[in-house]
XYZ file of C-alpha atoms in Angstrom:
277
model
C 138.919 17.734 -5.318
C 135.991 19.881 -5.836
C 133.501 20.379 -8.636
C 131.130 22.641 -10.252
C 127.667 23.179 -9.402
C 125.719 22.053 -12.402
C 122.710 24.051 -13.993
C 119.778 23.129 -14.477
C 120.780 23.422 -18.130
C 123.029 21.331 -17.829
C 120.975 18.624 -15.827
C 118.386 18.555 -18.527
C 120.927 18.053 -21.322
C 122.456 15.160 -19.505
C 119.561 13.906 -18.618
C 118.226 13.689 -22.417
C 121.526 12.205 -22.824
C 120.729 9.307 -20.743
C 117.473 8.637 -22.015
C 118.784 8.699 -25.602
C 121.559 6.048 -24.665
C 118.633 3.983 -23.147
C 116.818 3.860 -26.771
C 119.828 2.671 -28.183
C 120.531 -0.226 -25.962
C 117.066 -1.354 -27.015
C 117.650 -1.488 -30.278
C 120.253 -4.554 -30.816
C 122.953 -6.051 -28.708
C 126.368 -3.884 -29.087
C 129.744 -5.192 -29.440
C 132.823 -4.142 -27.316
C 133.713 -1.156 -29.661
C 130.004 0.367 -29.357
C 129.884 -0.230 -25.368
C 133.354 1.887 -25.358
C 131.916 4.868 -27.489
C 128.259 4.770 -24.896
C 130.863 4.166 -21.925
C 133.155 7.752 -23.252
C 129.506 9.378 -23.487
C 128.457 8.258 -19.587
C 131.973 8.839 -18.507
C 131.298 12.839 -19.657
C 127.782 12.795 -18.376
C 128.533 11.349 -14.543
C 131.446 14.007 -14.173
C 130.930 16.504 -11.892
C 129.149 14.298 -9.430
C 125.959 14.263 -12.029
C 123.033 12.325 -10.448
C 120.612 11.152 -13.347
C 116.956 11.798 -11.993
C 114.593 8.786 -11.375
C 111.273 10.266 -12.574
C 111.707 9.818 -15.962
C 112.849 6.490 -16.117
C 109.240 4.530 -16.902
C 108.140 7.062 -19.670
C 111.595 6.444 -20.962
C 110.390 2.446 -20.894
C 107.204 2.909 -21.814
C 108.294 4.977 -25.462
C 110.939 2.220 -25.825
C 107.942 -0.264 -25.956
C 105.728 1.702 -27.737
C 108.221 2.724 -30.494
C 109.575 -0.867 -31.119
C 106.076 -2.450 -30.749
C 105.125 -0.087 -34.152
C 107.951 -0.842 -36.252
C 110.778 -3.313 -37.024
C 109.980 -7.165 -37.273
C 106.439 -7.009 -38.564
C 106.076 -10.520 -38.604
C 106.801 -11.042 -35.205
C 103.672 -10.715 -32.736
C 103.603 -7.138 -30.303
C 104.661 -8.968 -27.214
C 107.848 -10.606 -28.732
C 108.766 -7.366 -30.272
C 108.448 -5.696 -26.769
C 110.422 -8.369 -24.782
C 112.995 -8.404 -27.122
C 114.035 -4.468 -26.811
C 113.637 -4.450 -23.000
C 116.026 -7.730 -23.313
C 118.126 -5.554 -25.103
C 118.307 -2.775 -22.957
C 118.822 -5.137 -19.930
C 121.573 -7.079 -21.099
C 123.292 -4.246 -22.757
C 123.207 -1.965 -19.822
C 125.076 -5.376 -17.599
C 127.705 -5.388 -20.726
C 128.370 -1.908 -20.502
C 128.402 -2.267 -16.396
C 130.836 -4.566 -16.875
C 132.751 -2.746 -19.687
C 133.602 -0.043 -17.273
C 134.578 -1.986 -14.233
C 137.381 -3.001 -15.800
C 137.847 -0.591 -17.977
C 139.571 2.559 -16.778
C 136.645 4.800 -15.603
C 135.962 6.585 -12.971
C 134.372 5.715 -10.197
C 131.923 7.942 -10.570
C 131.030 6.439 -14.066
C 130.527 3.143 -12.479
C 128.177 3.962 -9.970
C 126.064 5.892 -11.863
C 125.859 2.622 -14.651
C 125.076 0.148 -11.729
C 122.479 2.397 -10.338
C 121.336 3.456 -13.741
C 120.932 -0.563 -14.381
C 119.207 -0.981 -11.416
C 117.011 1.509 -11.874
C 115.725 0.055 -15.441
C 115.117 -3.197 -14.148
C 113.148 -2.025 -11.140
C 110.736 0.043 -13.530
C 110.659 -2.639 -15.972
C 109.143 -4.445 -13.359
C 107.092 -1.931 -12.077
C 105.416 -1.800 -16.144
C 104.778 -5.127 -15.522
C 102.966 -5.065 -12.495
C 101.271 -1.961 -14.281
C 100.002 -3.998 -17.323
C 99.013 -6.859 -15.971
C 96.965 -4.629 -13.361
C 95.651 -3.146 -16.739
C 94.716 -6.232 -17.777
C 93.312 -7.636 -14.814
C 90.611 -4.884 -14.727
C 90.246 -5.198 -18.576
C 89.138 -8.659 -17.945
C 86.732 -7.831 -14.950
C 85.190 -5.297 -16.642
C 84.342 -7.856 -19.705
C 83.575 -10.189 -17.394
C 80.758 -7.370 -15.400
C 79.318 -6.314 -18.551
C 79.118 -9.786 -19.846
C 77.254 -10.955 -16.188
C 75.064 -7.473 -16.844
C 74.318 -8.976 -20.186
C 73.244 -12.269 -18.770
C 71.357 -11.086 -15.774
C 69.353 -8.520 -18.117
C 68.318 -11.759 -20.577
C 67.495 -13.593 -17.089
C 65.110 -10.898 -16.136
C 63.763 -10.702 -19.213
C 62.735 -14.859 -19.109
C 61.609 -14.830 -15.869
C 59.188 -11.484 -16.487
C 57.936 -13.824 -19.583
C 57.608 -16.721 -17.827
C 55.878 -14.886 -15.070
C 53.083 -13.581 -17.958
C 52.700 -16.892 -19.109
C 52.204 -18.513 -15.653
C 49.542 -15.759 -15.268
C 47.821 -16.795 -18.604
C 48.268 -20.531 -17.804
C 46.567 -19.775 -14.173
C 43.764 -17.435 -16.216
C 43.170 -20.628 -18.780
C 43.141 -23.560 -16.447
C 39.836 -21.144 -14.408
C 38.329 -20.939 -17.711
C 39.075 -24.588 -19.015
C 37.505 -25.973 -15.794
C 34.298 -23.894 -15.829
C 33.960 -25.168 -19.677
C 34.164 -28.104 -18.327
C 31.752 -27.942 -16.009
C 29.343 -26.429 -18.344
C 29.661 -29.180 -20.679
C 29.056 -31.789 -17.659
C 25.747 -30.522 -17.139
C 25.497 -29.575 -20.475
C 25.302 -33.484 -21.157
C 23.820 -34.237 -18.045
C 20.564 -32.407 -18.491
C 20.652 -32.847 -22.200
C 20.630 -36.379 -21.218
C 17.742 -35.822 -18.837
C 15.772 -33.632 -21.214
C 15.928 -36.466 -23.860
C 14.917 -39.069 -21.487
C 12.118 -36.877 -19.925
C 10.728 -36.081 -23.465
C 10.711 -39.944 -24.676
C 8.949 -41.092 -21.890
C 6.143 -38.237 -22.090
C 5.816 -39.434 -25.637
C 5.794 -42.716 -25.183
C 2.610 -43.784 -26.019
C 2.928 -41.189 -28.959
C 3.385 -42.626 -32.496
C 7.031 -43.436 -33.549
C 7.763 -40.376 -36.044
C 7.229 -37.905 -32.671
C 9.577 -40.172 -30.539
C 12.224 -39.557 -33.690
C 11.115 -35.928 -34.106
C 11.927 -35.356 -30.375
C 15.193 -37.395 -30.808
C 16.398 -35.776 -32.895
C 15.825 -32.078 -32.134
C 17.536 -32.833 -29.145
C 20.609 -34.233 -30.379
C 21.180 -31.315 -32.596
C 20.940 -28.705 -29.774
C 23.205 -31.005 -27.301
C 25.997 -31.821 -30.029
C 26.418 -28.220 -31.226
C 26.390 -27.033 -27.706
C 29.067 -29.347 -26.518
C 31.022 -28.689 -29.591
C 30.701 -25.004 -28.807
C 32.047 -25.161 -25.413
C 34.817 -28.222 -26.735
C 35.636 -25.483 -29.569
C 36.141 -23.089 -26.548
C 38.694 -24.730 -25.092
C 40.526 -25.949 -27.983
C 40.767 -22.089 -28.386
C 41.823 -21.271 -25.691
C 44.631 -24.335 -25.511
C 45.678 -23.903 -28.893
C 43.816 -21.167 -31.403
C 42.665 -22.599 -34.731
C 45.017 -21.723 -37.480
C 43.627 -21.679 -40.989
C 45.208 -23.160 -43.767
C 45.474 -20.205 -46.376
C 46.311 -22.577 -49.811
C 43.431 -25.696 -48.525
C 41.420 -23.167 -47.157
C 39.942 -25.046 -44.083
C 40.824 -25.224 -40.487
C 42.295 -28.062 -38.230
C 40.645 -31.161 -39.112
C 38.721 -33.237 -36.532
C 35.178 -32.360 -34.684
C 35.889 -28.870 -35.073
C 36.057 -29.013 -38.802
C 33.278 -26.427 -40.415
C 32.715 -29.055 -43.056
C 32.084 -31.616 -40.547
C 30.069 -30.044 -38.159
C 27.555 -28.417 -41.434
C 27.431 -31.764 -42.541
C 26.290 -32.991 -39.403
C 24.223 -30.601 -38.950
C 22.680 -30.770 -42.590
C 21.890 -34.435 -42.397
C 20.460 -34.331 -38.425
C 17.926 -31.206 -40.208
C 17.662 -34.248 -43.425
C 16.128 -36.938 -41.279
C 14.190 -34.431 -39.176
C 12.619 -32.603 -42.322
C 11.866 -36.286 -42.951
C 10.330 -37.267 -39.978
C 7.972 -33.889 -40.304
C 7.027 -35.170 -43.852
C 5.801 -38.606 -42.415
C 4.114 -36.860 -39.678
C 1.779 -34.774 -42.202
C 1.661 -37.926 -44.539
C 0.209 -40.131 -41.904
């Protein structure tokens, strides 16, 4: 028996054909009566020897998806709307299969449904393999720009703790020499007072207190100048705007005038006796 040479015409109408009987085994599952009128239509479309083409298939798939992802059950999440028309189209395409085995097709007819079927399945699984690749490098790409993310913030705290380290290294030099200062600040203080009382020792008592005095005021406010420098440098002095005064203790303004005021009392004193005497 021969047959006619198809054109391509021809090929593309059938082929539309096919792909518009694919959309409508996604939609619901058909009953016996349904699978005989989509079994009449393939019957007409695999005469001739028709061969439907293979390139088409997944876009075919793919629109199926897309189409009954948008619309239909809106309560129902994307996935289970997606599984449920590809479950559709599977198990309607092995109905129909089976509808025309023993139904009185050609053979032609029942070939092209079982490779048809098989066809479907293989690219459903192909999409498959497709999204979750999708997905896959979805999630590493998150993933990169979240370790970017990270390793930027990193670099930022170690840069800062790098400048403070610096500072740290720049304040212990200039906390030690303070230190040092105020070592033999005290030490020769100590050795200036104890020089000067002995070269007035036979001197009367108000020079011994004149001389005692003078020097405490120069060695206090000199080691509170270079204490105040460090206390700077370790932590700056914040003023209190509403009390108006600095940190309290030995640094206090208040407290060091006061000292200061009554060490200049008792030596304005000591002066007076002097010329009274």
């Amino acid at each position: 028996m021969s047959f006619r040479e198809l054109s391509s015409s021809e090929i593309s109408d059938r082929a539309g054909k096919i792909n518009s009987i694919l959309e409508d085994l996604s939609i619901k599952r058909l009953d016996s009566a349904e699978l005989g009128e989509k079994a009449k239509i393939l019957e007409e479309i695999y005469s001739s020897k028709y061969r439907h083409g293979y390139e088409g298939i997944l876009d075919v798939i793919r629109n199926i998806e897309k189409t009954h992802s948008s619309g239909g059950n809106q309560s129902a999440s994307e996935e289970d709307q997606e599984m449920d028309s590809l479950f559709f189209l599977t198990t309607n395409l092995d109905d129909l299969k089976e509808h025309i085995r023993i139904g009185s097709y050609s053979v032609d007819t029942f070939n092209g449904i079982v490779r048809l079927s098989d066809h479907v399945k293989l690219e459903i699984h192909r999409l498959r393999d497709l999204q979750e690749q999708d997905y896959q490098k979805e999630q590493m790409t998150r993933t990169i720009k979240e370790l970017l993310a990270k390793s930027e913030n990193l670099a930022s705290e170690v840069k800062i703790a790098q400048n403070n380290s610096e500072k740290l290294q720049m304040h212990m030099v200039a906390i030690l020499g303070i230190f040092a200062a105020i070592v033999m600040a005290f030490s020769g203080g100590m050795n200036l007072l104890s020089g000067s009382i002995s070269i007035s020792g036979d001197s009367n008592l108000c020079n011994v207190v004149f001389v005692v005095v003078l020097c405490g005021i120069i060695l206090f406010n000199l080691i509170a100048f270079l204490i105040g420098s460090i206390m700077s440098i370790i932590h700056p002095v914040i003023c209190d705007k509403e009390e108006g005064h600095s940190q309290k203790g030995i640094f206090n303004s208040k407290l060091l005038i006061a000292f200061n005021g009554l060490m200049m009392s008792l030596l304005a004193a000591d002066v007076v006796i002097m010329i009274c005497l």
